[in-house]
Structure formats: C-alpha cells, structure tokens
mmCIF file of C-alpha atoms and ligand atoms in Angstrom:
data_model
loop_
_atom_site.group_PDB
_atom_site.id
_atom_site.type_symbol
_atom_site.label_atom_id
_atom_site.label_comp_id
_atom_site.label_asym_id
_atom_site.label_seq_id
_atom_site.Cartn_x
_atom_site.Cartn_y
_atom_site.Cartn_z
ATOM 1 C CA MET A 1 33.334 38.435 -88.339
ATOM 2 C CA GLU A 2 29.963 36.805 -87.570
ATOM 3 C CA GLN A 3 31.767 33.691 -86.261
ATOM 4 C CA ASP A 4 33.921 35.850 -84.021
ATOM 5 C CA ILE A 5 30.876 37.615 -82.601
ATOM 6 C CA LEU A 6 29.356 34.198 -81.805
ATOM 7 C CA ARG A 7 32.575 33.103 -80.139
ATOM 8 C CA LEU A 8 32.680 36.251 -78.025
ATOM 9 C CA ALA A 9 28.990 35.803 -77.183
ATOM 10 C CA ARG A 10 29.695 32.306 -75.830
ATOM 11 C CA GLU A 11 32.560 33.614 -73.710
ATOM 12 C CA VAL A 12 30.515 36.530 -72.346
ATOM 13 C CA ALA A 13 27.609 34.211 -71.531
ATOM 14 C CA LEU A 14 29.935 32.020 -69.437
ATOM 15 C CA ALA A 15 31.773 34.847 -67.701
ATOM 16 C CA GLU A 16 30.730 36.350 -64.386
ATOM 17 C CA ARG A 17 33.428 38.891 -63.629
ATOM 18 C CA ILE A 18 33.569 41.149 -66.699
ATOM 19 C CA LEU A 19 35.455 44.391 -67.297
ATOM 20 C CA VAL A 20 34.471 46.556 -70.265
ATOM 21 C CA ILE A 21 36.984 49.331 -70.996
ATOM 22 C CA THR A 22 35.692 52.056 -73.291
ATOM 23 C CA GLY A 23 37.422 54.930 -75.062
ATOM 24 C CA ALA A 24 36.937 57.680 -77.598
ATOM 25 C CA GLY A 25 35.920 55.303 -80.398
ATOM 26 C CA LEU A 26 32.652 54.558 -78.615
ATOM 27 C CA SER A 27 31.804 58.253 -78.328
ATOM 28 C CA ALA A 28 32.898 58.818 -81.920
ATOM 29 C CA ASP A 29 29.982 56.567 -82.896
ATOM 30 C CA SER A 30 27.766 59.215 -81.274
ATOM 31 C CA GLY A 31 29.327 61.842 -83.501
ATOM 32 C CA LEU A 32 31.774 63.240 -80.961
ATOM 33 C CA PRO A 33 35.223 64.106 -82.240
ATOM 34 C CA THR A 34 37.813 61.557 -81.120
ATOM 35 C CA TYR A 35 40.363 62.913 -78.763
ATOM 36 C CA ARG A 36 43.265 61.438 -76.911
ATOM 37 C CA GLY A 37 42.487 62.051 -73.290
ATOM 38 C CA LEU A 38 41.154 65.554 -73.674
ATOM 39 C CA GLY A 39 43.458 66.506 -76.501
ATOM 40 C CA GLY A 40 42.912 65.454 -80.081
ATOM 41 C CA LEU A 41 39.962 67.765 -80.752
ATOM 42 C CA TYR A 42 42.756 69.896 -82.174
ATOM 43 C CA ASN A 43 45.725 68.635 -84.054
ATOM 44 C CA GLY A 44 48.781 70.720 -83.426
ATOM 45 C CA LEU A 45 48.387 74.199 -81.973
ATOM 46 C CA THR A 46 45.387 76.263 -80.931
ATOM 47 C CA PRO A 47 44.904 79.710 -82.526
ATOM 48 C CA GLU A 48 46.743 81.072 -79.463
ATOM 49 C CA GLY A 49 49.796 79.120 -80.633
ATOM 50 C CA MET A 50 49.743 76.652 -77.757
ATOM 51 C CA PRO A 51 49.426 72.876 -77.675
ATOM 52 C CA ILE A 52 45.975 71.742 -76.552
ATOM 53 C CA GLU A 53 47.663 69.834 -73.720
ATOM 54 C CA ARG A 54 48.755 73.195 -72.318
ATOM 55 C CA VAL A 55 45.474 75.115 -72.636
ATOM 56 C CA LEU A 56 43.498 72.201 -71.163
ATOM 57 C CA SER A 57 45.812 71.816 -68.165
ATOM 58 C CA GLY A 58 45.369 72.324 -64.438
ATOM 59 C CA PRO A 59 47.942 75.161 -64.338
ATOM 60 C CA MET A 60 46.163 76.987 -67.205
ATOM 61 C CA LEU A 61 42.807 76.774 -65.415
ATOM 62 C CA ARG A 62 44.446 78.533 -62.447
ATOM 63 C CA GLU A 63 46.453 81.113 -64.428
ATOM 64 C CA LYS A 64 44.155 81.909 -67.384
ATOM 65 C CA PRO A 65 40.752 80.425 -66.592
ATOM 66 C CA ALA A 66 39.039 82.150 -69.537
ATOM 67 C CA LEU A 67 41.445 80.563 -72.028
ATOM 68 C CA CYS A 68 41.160 77.099 -70.494
ATOM 69 C CA TRP A 69 37.376 77.473 -70.415
ATOM 70 C CA LYS A 70 37.268 78.455 -74.096
ATOM 71 C CA TYR A 71 38.289 74.866 -74.879
ATOM 72 C CA LEU A 72 36.352 73.242 -72.053
ATOM 73 C CA ALA A 73 33.302 74.950 -73.537
ATOM 74 C CA GLU A 74 33.973 73.378 -76.937
ATOM 75 C CA LEU A 75 34.124 69.957 -75.306
ATOM 76 C CA GLY A 76 30.975 70.770 -73.361
ATOM 77 C CA LYS A 77 29.049 71.861 -76.450
ATOM 78 C CA ALA A 78 30.155 68.761 -78.388
ATOM 79 C CA CYS A 79 28.943 66.512 -75.564
ATOM 80 C CA LEU A 80 25.636 68.353 -75.100
ATOM 81 C CA ASN A 81 24.930 68.199 -78.832
ATOM 82 C CA ALA A 82 25.242 64.415 -79.085
ATOM 83 C CA GLN A 83 23.850 61.466 -77.148
ATOM 84 C CA PRO A 84 24.557 57.867 -76.137
ATOM 85 C CA ASN A 85 24.373 55.323 -78.979
ATOM 86 C CA ALA A 86 23.385 51.662 -79.290
ATOM 87 C CA GLY A 87 26.830 50.644 -78.035
ATOM 88 C CA HIS A 88 26.341 52.516 -74.747
ATOM 89 C CA PHE A 89 22.877 51.008 -74.313
ATOM 90 C CA ALA A 90 24.168 47.476 -75.005
ATOM 91 C CA ILE A 91 26.883 47.898 -72.352
ATOM 92 C CA ALA A 92 24.309 49.179 -69.844
ATOM 93 C CA GLU A 93 22.129 46.128 -70.530
ATOM 94 C CA LEU A 94 25.091 43.804 -70.099
ATOM 95 C CA GLN A 95 25.770 45.423 -66.721
ATOM 96 C CA ARG A 96 22.187 44.946 -65.619
ATOM 97 C CA ARG A 97 22.212 41.279 -66.590
ATOM 98 C CA LYS A 98 25.682 40.539 -65.235
ATOM 99 C CA PRO A 99 25.861 41.730 -61.608
ATOM 100 C CA GLU A 100 29.664 41.570 -61.615
ATOM 101 C CA CYS A 101 30.210 43.498 -64.828
ATOM 102 C CA TRP A 102 32.251 46.685 -64.394
ATOM 103 C CA VAL A 103 32.773 49.503 -66.870
ATOM 104 C CA LEU A 104 35.972 51.548 -66.951
ATOM 105 C CA THR A 105 35.791 54.525 -69.293
ATOM 106 C CA GLN A 106 38.245 57.118 -70.521
ATOM 107 C CA ASN A 107 35.365 59.202 -71.842
ATOM 108 C CA ILE A 108 34.211 62.346 -70.063
ATOM 109 C CA ASP A 109 30.869 62.781 -71.844
ATOM 110 C CA GLY A 110 28.809 60.978 -69.191
ATOM 111 C CA TYR A 111 27.043 58.875 -71.848
ATOM 112 C CA HIS A 112 27.396 55.622 -69.896
ATOM 113 C CA ARG A 113 25.326 57.143 -67.094
ATOM 114 C CA LEU A 114 22.808 58.575 -69.548
ATOM 115 C CA ALA A 115 22.451 55.129 -71.132
ATOM 116 C CA GLY A 116 21.629 53.601 -67.745
ATOM 117 C CA CYS A 117 24.917 52.070 -66.639
ATOM 118 C CA VAL A 118 25.016 50.957 -63.023
ATOM 119 C CA ALA A 119 26.794 53.901 -61.375
ATOM 120 C CA GLU A 120 28.270 51.757 -58.571
ATOM 121 C CA ARG A 121 30.113 49.698 -61.192
ATOM 122 C CA LEU A 122 31.201 52.551 -63.436
ATOM 123 C CA ILE A 123 34.733 53.935 -63.163
ATOM 124 C CA GLU A 124 35.218 57.247 -64.963
ATOM 125 C CA ILE A 125 38.987 57.403 -64.918
ATOM 126 C CA HIS A 126 39.184 60.879 -66.514
ATOM 127 C CA GLY A 127 36.221 62.272 -64.607
ATOM 128 C CA GLU A 128 33.189 63.878 -66.186
ATOM 129 C CA LEU A 129 32.258 67.247 -67.699
ATOM 130 C CA ALA A 130 29.288 67.794 -65.403
ATOM 131 C CA PRO A 131 28.085 68.795 -62.884
ATOM 132 C CA LEU A 132 30.381 71.782 -62.437
ATOM 133 C CA PHE A 133 31.546 72.803 -58.984
ATOM 134 C CA CYS A 134 32.926 75.993 -57.442
ATOM 135 C CA GLN A 135 36.664 75.947 -56.799
ATOM 136 C CA SER A 136 36.222 78.397 -53.906
ATOM 137 C CA CYS A 137 33.213 77.183 -51.914
ATOM 138 C CA GLY A 138 32.625 73.737 -53.409
ATOM 139 C CA ARG A 139 28.996 74.427 -54.381
ATOM 140 C CA GLU A 140 27.700 72.090 -57.100
ATOM 141 C CA ASP A 141 26.276 73.735 -60.212
ATOM 142 C CA ARG A 142 24.135 71.850 -62.736
ATOM 143 C CA GLU A 143 23.789 74.687 -65.263
ATOM 144 C CA LEU A 144 26.578 73.755 -67.697
ATOM 145 C CA GLU A 145 24.403 74.405 -70.727
ATOM 146 C CA ALA A 146 23.312 77.853 -69.499
ATOM 147 C CA HIS A 147 26.861 78.840 -68.546
ATOM 148 C CA LEU A 148 28.079 78.035 -72.050
ATOM 149 C CA GLN A 149 25.798 80.808 -73.390
ATOM 150 C CA ARG A 150 27.419 83.410 -71.116
ATOM 151 C CA PRO A 151 30.879 84.977 -70.867
ATOM 152 C CA LEU A 152 33.548 82.534 -69.685
ATOM 153 C CA PRO A 153 34.756 81.389 -67.232
ATOM 154 C CA PRO A 154 31.465 80.545 -65.487
ATOM 155 C CA LEU A 155 31.176 81.975 -61.992
ATOM 156 C CA CYS A 156 29.600 80.636 -58.824
ATOM 157 C CA PRO A 157 26.226 82.323 -58.126
ATOM 158 C CA GLN A 158 26.902 81.962 -54.401
ATOM 159 C CA CYS A 159 30.448 83.321 -53.952
ATOM 160 C CA GLY A 160 31.672 84.479 -57.379
ATOM 161 C CA GLY A 161 34.401 81.811 -57.481
ATOM 162 C CA ILE A 162 35.348 80.145 -60.758
ATOM 163 C CA LEU A 163 33.482 76.968 -61.616
ATOM 164 C CA ARG A 164 35.119 73.911 -63.124
ATOM 165 C CA PRO A 165 34.049 70.446 -64.269
ATOM 166 C CA PRO A 166 35.084 67.334 -62.310
ATOM 167 C CA VAL A 167 37.284 66.296 -65.206
ATOM 168 C CA VAL A 168 40.966 65.340 -65.173
ATOM 169 C CA LEU A 169 42.849 68.088 -66.985
ATOM 170 C CA PHE A 170 46.361 67.636 -68.306
ATOM 171 C CA GLU A 171 48.961 67.693 -65.502
ATOM 172 C CA GLU A 172 46.307 66.664 -62.984
ATOM 173 C CA MET A 173 46.125 63.405 -61.056
ATOM 174 C CA LEU A 174 43.636 60.668 -61.865
ATOM 175 C CA PRO A 175 40.798 60.577 -59.299
ATOM 176 C CA GLU A 176 41.836 58.617 -56.199
ATOM 177 C CA LYS A 177 38.517 56.839 -55.839
ATOM 178 C CA ALA A 178 38.565 55.651 -59.449
ATOM 179 C CA ILE A 179 42.084 54.258 -59.041
ATOM 180 C CA ALA A 180 41.178 52.602 -55.738
ATOM 181 C CA ASP A 181 38.027 51.024 -57.230
ATOM 182 C CA LEU A 182 39.986 49.722 -60.192
ATOM 183 C CA HIS A 183 42.719 48.182 -58.050
ATOM 184 C CA GLN A 184 40.227 46.610 -55.718
ATOM 185 C CA GLN A 185 38.411 45.003 -58.640
ATOM 186 C CA LEU A 186 41.650 43.922 -60.310
ATOM 187 C CA GLU A 187 42.655 42.136 -57.131
ATOM 188 C CA GLN A 188 39.531 40.027 -57.477
ATOM 189 C CA GLY A 189 40.382 39.485 -61.149
ATOM 190 C CA PHE A 190 38.166 39.244 -64.223
ATOM 191 C CA ASP A 191 37.003 36.261 -66.310
ATOM 192 C CA LEU A 192 36.626 38.421 -69.367
ATOM 193 C CA LEU A 193 37.909 41.786 -70.517
ATOM 194 C CA LEU A 194 36.476 43.691 -73.464
ATOM 195 C CA LEU A 195 38.133 46.752 -74.992
ATOM 196 C CA VAL A 196 35.765 49.042 -76.874
ATOM 197 C CA GLY A 197 37.124 51.885 -78.997
ATOM 198 C CA THR A 198 40.171 52.564 -76.854
ATOM 199 C CA THR A 199 43.186 54.028 -78.602
ATOM 200 C CA ALA A 200 45.898 55.096 -76.199
ATOM 201 C CA SER A 201 47.268 52.287 -74.082
ATOM 202 C CA PHE A 202 47.630 53.809 -70.659
ATOM 203 C CA PRO A 203 48.850 51.609 -67.768
ATOM 204 C CA TYR A 204 45.284 51.422 -66.432
ATOM 205 C CA ILE A 205 44.322 49.697 -69.694
ATOM 206 C CA ARG A 206 47.432 47.587 -70.319
ATOM 207 C CA GLU A 207 47.584 46.173 -66.796
ATOM 208 C CA PRO A 208 44.023 44.792 -66.700
ATOM 209 C CA VAL A 209 44.561 43.217 -70.156
ATOM 210 C CA GLN A 210 47.806 41.536 -69.108
ATOM 211 C CA GLN A 211 46.459 40.490 -65.757
ATOM 212 C CA THR A 212 43.282 38.976 -67.227
ATOM 213 C CA ARG A 213 45.304 36.979 -69.755
ATOM 214 C CA TRP A 214 47.756 35.853 -67.114
ATOM 215 C CA ARG A 215 44.922 34.556 -64.975
ATOM 216 C CA GLY A 216 43.469 32.615 -67.889
ATOM 217 C CA GLY A 217 40.599 34.995 -68.663
ATOM 218 C CA PHE A 218 39.328 35.824 -72.127
ATOM 219 C CA THR A 219 40.284 39.134 -73.778
ATOM 220 C CA ALA A 220 38.708 40.792 -76.806
ATOM 221 C CA GLU A 221 38.723 44.120 -78.572
ATOM 222 C CA ILE A 222 36.043 45.839 -80.656
ATOM 223 C CA ASN A 223 37.669 48.503 -82.811
ATOM 224 C CA PRO A 224 37.575 49.200 -86.562
ATOM 225 C CA ALA A 225 41.300 49.927 -86.386
ATOM 226 C CA PHE A 226 44.209 47.931 -85.044
ATOM 227 C CA THR A 227 45.622 49.384 -81.829
ATOM 228 C CA ASP A 228 48.672 48.883 -79.609
ATOM 229 C CA LEU A 229 46.685 46.234 -77.784
ATOM 230 C CA SER A 230 45.151 44.340 -80.727
ATOM 231 C CA GLN A 231 47.942 41.775 -80.604
ATOM 232 C CA SER A 232 47.618 41.358 -76.850
ATOM 233 C CA VAL A 233 43.998 40.217 -76.965
ATOM 234 C CA VAL A 234 42.656 36.807 -78.018
ATOM 235 C CA LEU A 235 40.026 38.219 -80.354
ATOM 236 C CA HIS A 236 39.990 41.454 -82.352
ATOM 237 C CA LEU A 237 36.634 42.357 -83.898
ATOM 238 C CA PRO A 238 37.239 45.002 -86.587
ATOM 239 C CA GLY A 239 33.877 46.746 -86.367
ATOM 240 C CA ARG A 240 32.165 49.693 -84.770
ATOM 241 C CA ALA A 241 30.851 49.294 -81.230
ATOM 242 C CA LEU A 242 27.554 50.708 -82.445
ATOM 243 C CA ASP A 243 27.082 47.685 -84.769
ATOM 244 C CA VAL A 244 28.907 44.901 -82.956
ATOM 245 C CA LEU A 245 27.652 45.313 -79.382
ATOM 246 C CA PRO A 246 23.906 45.093 -80.104
ATOM 247 C CA LYS A 247 24.575 41.967 -82.239
ATOM 248 C CA LEU A 248 26.636 40.482 -79.460
ATOM 249 C CA MET A 249 23.862 41.103 -76.946
ATOM 250 C CA SER A 250 21.227 39.546 -79.200
ATOM 251 C CA HIS A 251 23.271 36.327 -79.299
ATOM 252 C CA ILE A 252 23.770 36.196 -75.544
ATOM 253 C CA PHE A 253 20.307 37.070 -74.305
ATOM 254 C CA ARG A 254 18.079 35.634 -76.993
ATOM 255 C CA HIS A 255 15.392 34.368 -74.667
HETATM 256 ZN ZN1 ZN B 301 31.295 79.358 -54.748
#
C-alpha cells in the first residue's frame, strides 16, 4: 500500500481543486459507533419496537419529542465523549495548505470544525448536533451537554419551546445551503476527489465521483472495506483514515 500512498501523494500535490468526502468510517476511528445516516447505532428495532429510522425522524420529533430525544441524546453523548482523530487533523491541514480544497461530510459530530477545518469550505450535508435551537422562538442554545443531564426533551429557557439540533433527521430535507454550495462547487469541477470512510452511496457522493472521473480528475478512496464505490475510483487504499491520511500528508508537505 506504501506505493499507492506515494501515488496519491503525487496526485494531491499536483491538484488544486480537491474535494474530500468523509463518512462514518472516519468518526469510527475516533471511537464513535458507525451509523448509516443517523441510523445504524441500533440494528433492527429499538426497545420501543420501532425502527431507528422512525424514532429519529422529523415527524417523531413533532409527535413524541421525548422519544426522539432519547435517541438524539445517545448520539449526543457518543459525540461528546470522543474527539477528532489524526485523520480529521490531516484533512484540516490539507485544507489550510490547499486554498481550493473542500470537505463534504456526512458526519454530524462536528469533528471537522473541532480539528480546525476551514468553515467556509466545509459542507455538512446532514447538519450538526450542536448548537441546539428553539423550534418556537429560534433562540440558539449552546448547552447540549447540560441538557443531556436533565429530563428530555430539552426546553428553551426563554420561551419553554422544545429545542432541537440542526441535524437532518429521517424524512427531513437536506439543508438547502449545503446542496447549493455543493452544486456550485461541482459546476467548477474538481481535479481530485478523495473518499474517506464513506459507506452508503448517496447521489451527493456518486455524482461528484462520476463527474470528477468524467472530467479527467483523479479519484481515490481510503477505506479498510470495499464499498459500492471502490470500483468506481482509480485507487482504493484499504486502510484506516487515522493511519493513511497522516502518512499521505507527510509525503506531500515534507519541507
Ligand atoms: Zn424559545
């Protein structure tokens, strides 16, 4: 694999327009459970006898906010109990050194920001778990950790409305700004696309891969497992982001 890392390093060094797409595998290296979208924390049914896709849905947050929040709280605790890893930090460094490097993430843990990613070039396609906001008055609330110690759902200290995270629940639309940013950047095209720990191949992952190939750009994937997209990329590096990305960076920016 060392030769493949060197090859990817050469390609990254030459590229200007870069898109890094990250998924659950990257957060799994931080010790977070892998989940598909918001789901796979639980396989099958919750103790209430419902699929996780139903309890973590927009309609459930409206109808039974305490039940929806029971599972949002588990996600919240998992994220608060872990932290960004060497893979996140390597991606943030790449962004700082490559002024046209964008990051598109499926992850909601906010670790790219914590690792120092350039916020203007970060697209969080499934939103983020914090800060919470009030569904009634819109007030922002930065006390996620404190709320998780209290009865759920968390309430707005200003108006008593129910708080929620700016995350995309099942049956909710992807954020308009994220989609608009992505399309605007795709129109300009990318020289290089790197998939990191993504599992599910949503259209917003497949399309950039196909488009980058079609335009003659380089495509690569870092993932210990083979995925739906492994055969669509030029180079598949079967390793963990945590190990491969820092090595990659050391080859590119040696001086
Ligand atoms: Zn309020």
